Amino acid sequence: MTRLTFQPYPGELGKRIYENISQEIWATWLQHQTMLINENRLNLSEPAAREFLVKEMESFLFGKGSQAPAGYVSPDQ
């Protein structure tokens, strides 16, 4: 696994990500995050949308994972 070359998120969470998450896992999160933004039609100028993504990111990277929205069908299927 390849270490991240920079802290990809600010603050303590960003430091935790930098110290514990590989580039591969971070890339997987970015793909999942894009799906969440698109499928949930999130407007990232809204604080609630950003808070939702932070909670999902923490769950995806350090918790039990982040689920796809109800009814989501992967383009791979």
Tab-separated table of N, CA and C in Angstrom:
chain	number	residue	atom	x	y	z
A	1	MET	N	0.839	-1.183	0.000
A	1	MET	CA	0.000	0.000	0.000
A	1	MET	C	0.884	1.246	0.000
A	2	THR	N	0.445	2.240	-0.725
A	2	THR	CA	1.194	3.480	-0.867
A	2	THR	C	0.631	4.537	0.074
A	3	ARG	N	1.515	5.175	0.816
A	3	ARG	CA	1.094	6.243	1.728
A	3	ARG	C	0.641	7.462	0.948
A	4	LEU	N	-0.247	8.224	1.543
A	4	LEU	CA	-0.632	9.511	0.969
A	4	LEU	C	0.582	10.435	0.978
A	5	THR	N	0.675	11.293	-0.009
A	5	THR	CA	1.815	12.212	-0.090
A	5	THR	C	1.488	13.580	0.502
A	6	PHE	N	0.231	13.786	0.891
A	6	PHE	CA	-0.189	15.045	1.489
A	6	PHE	C	-1.421	14.788	2.343
A	7	GLN	N	-1.728	15.718	3.225
A	7	GLN	CA	-2.928	15.623	4.055
A	7	GLN	C	-4.112	16.067	3.207
A	8	PRO	N	-5.031	15.159	2.861
A	8	PRO	CA	-6.085	15.478	1.909
A	8	PRO	C	-7.295	16.211	2.482
A	9	TYR	N	-7.312	16.408	3.770
A	9	TYR	CA	-8.445	17.049	4.426
A	9	TYR	C	-7.889	17.849	5.604
A	10	PRO	N	-8.470	18.999	5.943
A	10	PRO	CA	-7.917	19.820	7.025
A	10	PRO	C	-8.200	19.258	8.417
A	11	GLY	N	-7.490	19.791	9.372
A	11	GLY	CA	-7.756	19.515	10.785
A	11	GLY	C	-7.314	18.146	11.256
A	12	GLU	N	-7.844	17.783	12.420
A	12	GLU	CA	-7.492	16.507	13.046
A	12	GLU	C	-7.929	15.310	12.200
A	13	LEU	N	-9.101	15.408	11.575
A	13	LEU	CA	-9.550	14.316	10.723
A	13	LEU	C	-8.578	14.131	9.564
A	14	GLY	N	-8.138	15.218	8.970
A	14	GLY	CA	-7.172	15.137	7.882
A	14	GLY	C	-5.860	14.504	8.317
A	15	LYS	N	-5.418	14.849	9.510
A	15	LYS	CA	-4.188	14.259	10.057
A	15	LYS	C	-4.371	12.758	10.263
A	16	ARG	N	-5.508	12.376	10.786
A	16	ARG	CA	-5.807	10.953	11.002
A	16	ARG	C	-5.841	10.192	9.670
A	17	ILE	N	-6.450	10.809	8.665
A	17	ILE	CA	-6.495	10.200	7.336
A	17	ILE	C	-5.084	10.045	6.794
A	18	TYR	N	-4.293	11.105	6.858
A	18	TYR	CA	-2.925	11.086	6.343
A	18	TYR	C	-2.088	9.993	7.008
A	19	GLU	N	-2.258	9.813	8.294
A	19	GLU	CA	-1.446	8.863	9.045
A	19	GLU	C	-1.915	7.413	8.912
A	20	ASN	N	-3.187	7.192	8.526
A	20	ASN	CA	-3.736	5.839	8.575
A	20	ASN	C	-4.311	5.291	7.274
A	21	ILE	N	-4.488	6.127	6.258
A	21	ILE	CA	-5.174	5.702	5.043
A	21	ILE	C	-4.208	5.714	3.865
A	22	SER	N	-4.257	4.685	3.044
A	22	SER	CA	-3.380	4.605	1.869
A	22	SER	C	-3.966	5.385	0.704
A	23	GLN	N	-3.134	5.630	-0.308
A	23	GLN	CA	-3.602	6.305	-1.519
A	23	GLN	C	-4.715	5.507	-2.180
A	24	GLU	N	-4.599	4.195	-2.171
A	24	GLU	CA	-5.599	3.349	-2.810
A	24	GLU	C	-6.967	3.479	-2.131
A	25	ILE	N	-6.959	3.445	-0.804
A	25	ILE	CA	-8.215	3.575	-0.059
A	25	ILE	C	-8.785	4.981	-0.238
A	26	TRP	N	-7.929	5.997	-0.240
A	26	TRP	CA	-8.395	7.360	-0.447
A	26	TRP	C	-9.033	7.494	-1.832
A	27	ALA	N	-8.426	6.904	-2.850
A	27	ALA	CA	-8.991	6.951	-4.206
A	27	ALA	C	-10.354	6.265	-4.253
A	28	THR	N	-10.498	5.166	-3.522
A	28	THR	CA	-11.783	4.467	-3.456
A	28	THR	C	-12.825	5.362	-2.790
A	29	TRP	N	-12.415	6.048	-1.717
A	29	TRP	CA	-13.342	6.977	-1.071
A	29	TRP	C	-13.780	8.075	-2.045
A	30	LEU	N	-12.857	8.655	-2.798
A	30	LEU	CA	-13.197	9.733	-3.727
A	30	LEU	C	-14.230	9.275	-4.750
A	31	GLN	N	-14.111	8.049	-5.221
A	31	GLN	CA	-15.106	7.506	-6.151
A	31	GLN	C	-16.464	7.373	-5.461
A	32	HIS	N	-16.458	6.863	-4.245
A	32	HIS	CA	-17.698	6.691	-3.488
A	32	HIS	C	-18.321	8.063	-3.184
A	33	GLN	N	-17.489	9.022	-2.809
A	33	GLN	CA	-17.964	10.373	-2.519
A	33	GLN	C	-18.644	10.981	-3.744
A	34	THR	N	-18.057	10.809	-4.910
A	34	THR	CA	-18.652	11.328	-6.146
A	34	THR	C	-20.024	10.716	-6.375
A	35	MET	N	-20.139	9.414	-6.147
A	35	MET	CA	-21.437	8.744	-6.283
A	35	MET	C	-22.437	9.323	-5.291
A	36	LEU	N	-22.022	9.538	-4.049
A	36	LEU	CA	-22.928	10.108	-3.043
A	36	LEU	C	-23.393	11.501	-3.442
A	37	ILE	N	-22.483	12.311	-3.925
A	37	ILE	CA	-22.835	13.668	-4.345
A	37	ILE	C	-23.843	13.622	-5.480
A	38	ASN	N	-23.568	12.804	-6.473
A	38	ASN	CA	-24.451	12.735	-7.637
A	38	ASN	C	-25.803	12.117	-7.317
A	39	GLU	N	-25.808	10.977	-6.661
A	39	GLU	CA	-27.057	10.260	-6.404
A	39	GLU	C	-27.959	10.988	-5.412
A	40	ASN	N	-27.347	11.684	-4.467
A	40	ASN	CA	-28.132	12.437	-3.487
A	40	ASN	C	-28.345	13.891	-3.907
A	41	ARG	N	-27.828	14.225	-5.064
A	41	ARG	CA	-27.935	15.589	-5.600
A	41	ARG	C	-27.535	16.624	-4.553
A	42	LEU	N	-26.362	16.408	-3.962
A	42	LEU	CA	-25.894	17.286	-2.904
A	42	LEU	C	-25.392	18.606	-3.472
A	43	ASN	N	-25.726	19.679	-2.799
A	43	ASN	CA	-25.227	21.005	-3.119
A	43	ASN	C	-24.168	21.314	-2.072
A	44	LEU	N	-22.901	21.268	-2.463
A	44	LEU	CA	-21.823	21.402	-1.493
A	44	LEU	C	-21.663	22.808	-0.940
A	45	SER	N	-22.462	23.753	-1.415
A	45	SER	CA	-22.465	25.082	-0.797
A	45	SER	C	-23.328	25.083	0.465
A	46	GLU	N	-24.087	24.014	0.666
A	46	GLU	CA	-24.941	23.897	1.852
A	46	GLU	C	-24.191	23.165	2.969
A	47	PRO	N	-24.159	23.745	4.159
A	47	PRO	CA	-23.463	23.109	5.283
A	47	PRO	C	-23.953	21.689	5.575
A	48	ALA	N	-25.249	21.431	5.449
A	48	ALA	CA	-25.783	20.095	5.740
A	48	ALA	C	-25.205	19.051	4.783
A	49	ALA	N	-25.000	19.418	3.529
A	49	ALA	CA	-24.428	18.488	2.552
A	49	ALA	C	-22.978	18.174	2.909
A	50	ARG	N	-22.236	19.192	3.309
A	50	ARG	CA	-20.833	18.968	3.699
A	50	ARG	C	-20.749	18.123	4.968
A	51	GLU	N	-21.630	18.378	5.918
A	51	GLU	CA	-21.655	17.586	7.151
A	51	GLU	C	-21.973	16.127	6.840
A	52	PHE	N	-22.927	15.902	5.958
A	52	PHE	CA	-23.274	14.547	5.538
A	52	PHE	C	-22.052	13.834	4.965
A	53	LEU	N	-21.319	14.512	4.085
A	53	LEU	CA	-20.138	13.878	3.469
A	53	LEU	C	-19.049	13.583	4.487
A	54	VAL	N	-18.849	14.470	5.451
A	54	VAL	CA	-17.832	14.225	6.479
A	54	VAL	C	-18.201	12.986	7.292
A	55	LYS	N	-19.479	12.868	7.671
A	55	LYS	CA	-19.915	11.686	8.433
A	55	LYS	C	-19.734	10.413	7.610
A	56	GLU	N	-20.093	10.482	6.330
A	56	GLU	CA	-19.933	9.318	5.456
A	56	GLU	C	-18.457	8.973	5.272
A	57	MET	N	-17.611	9.997	5.151
A	57	MET	CA	-16.175	9.768	4.992
A	57	MET	C	-15.599	9.067	6.225
A	58	GLU	N	-15.954	9.552	7.398
A	58	GLU	CA	-15.473	8.922	8.629
A	58	GLU	C	-15.944	7.476	8.719
A	59	SER	N	-17.186	7.237	8.386
A	59	SER	CA	-17.728	5.876	8.423
A	59	SER	C	-17.045	4.989	7.393
A	60	PHE	N	-16.853	5.504	6.193
A	60	PHE	CA	-16.223	4.744	5.106
A	60	PHE	C	-14.781	4.387	5.465
A	61	LEU	N	-14.035	5.352	5.981
A	61	LEU	CA	-12.606	5.148	6.234
A	61	LEU	C	-12.298	4.482	7.569
A	62	PHE	N	-13.106	4.744	8.596
A	62	PHE	CA	-12.760	4.280	9.937
A	62	PHE	C	-13.868	3.498	10.634
A	63	GLY	N	-15.030	3.409	10.022
A	63	GLY	CA	-16.159	2.760	10.675
A	63	GLY	C	-16.610	1.522	9.938
A	64	LYS	N	-17.908	1.390	9.853
A	64	LYS	CA	-18.516	0.201	9.252
A	64	LYS	C	-18.761	0.363	7.760
A	65	GLY	N	-18.329	1.476	7.185
A	65	GLY	CA	-18.516	1.688	5.761
A	65	GLY	C	-19.650	2.647	5.481
A	66	SER	N	-19.734	3.057	4.259
A	66	SER	CA	-20.760	3.990	3.812
A	66	SER	C	-21.610	3.276	2.777
A	67	GLN	N	-22.899	3.376	2.915
A	67	GLN	CA	-23.811	2.676	2.012
A	67	GLN	C	-24.201	3.544	0.830
A	68	ALA	N	-24.471	2.905	-0.275
A	68	ALA	CA	-25.005	3.610	-1.440
A	68	ALA	C	-26.443	4.024	-1.140
A	69	PRO	N	-26.931	5.083	-1.770
A	69	PRO	CA	-28.317	5.499	-1.577
A	69	PRO	C	-29.290	4.397	-1.989
A	70	ALA	N	-30.467	4.394	-1.387
A	70	ALA	CA	-31.499	3.404	-1.708
A	70	ALA	C	-31.818	3.452	-3.200
A	71	GLY	N	-31.879	2.302	-3.810
A	71	GLY	CA	-32.206	2.210	-5.219
A	71	GLY	C	-31.036	2.387	-6.162
A	72	TYR	N	-29.844	2.663	-5.619
A	72	TYR	CA	-28.668	2.869	-6.475
A	72	TYR	C	-28.265	1.562	-7.137
A	73	VAL	N	-28.019	1.619	-8.431
A	73	VAL	CA	-27.533	0.465	-9.182
A	73	VAL	C	-26.180	0.864	-9.783
A	74	SER	N	-25.154	0.127	-9.440
A	74	SER	CA	-23.810	0.405	-9.943
A	74	SER	C	-23.767	0.261	-11.457
A	75	PRO	N	-23.041	1.165	-12.145
A	75	PRO	CA	-22.921	1.036	-13.590
A	75	PRO	C	-22.199	-0.249	-14.005
A	76	ASP	N	-21.505	-0.872	-13.084
A	76	ASP	CA	-20.790	-2.123	-13.366
A	76	ASP	C	-21.734	-3.321	-13.432
A	77	GLN	N	-22.968	-3.157	-12.968
A	77	GLN	CA	-23.904	-4.283	-12.913
A	77	GLN	C	-24.793	-4.307	-14.129
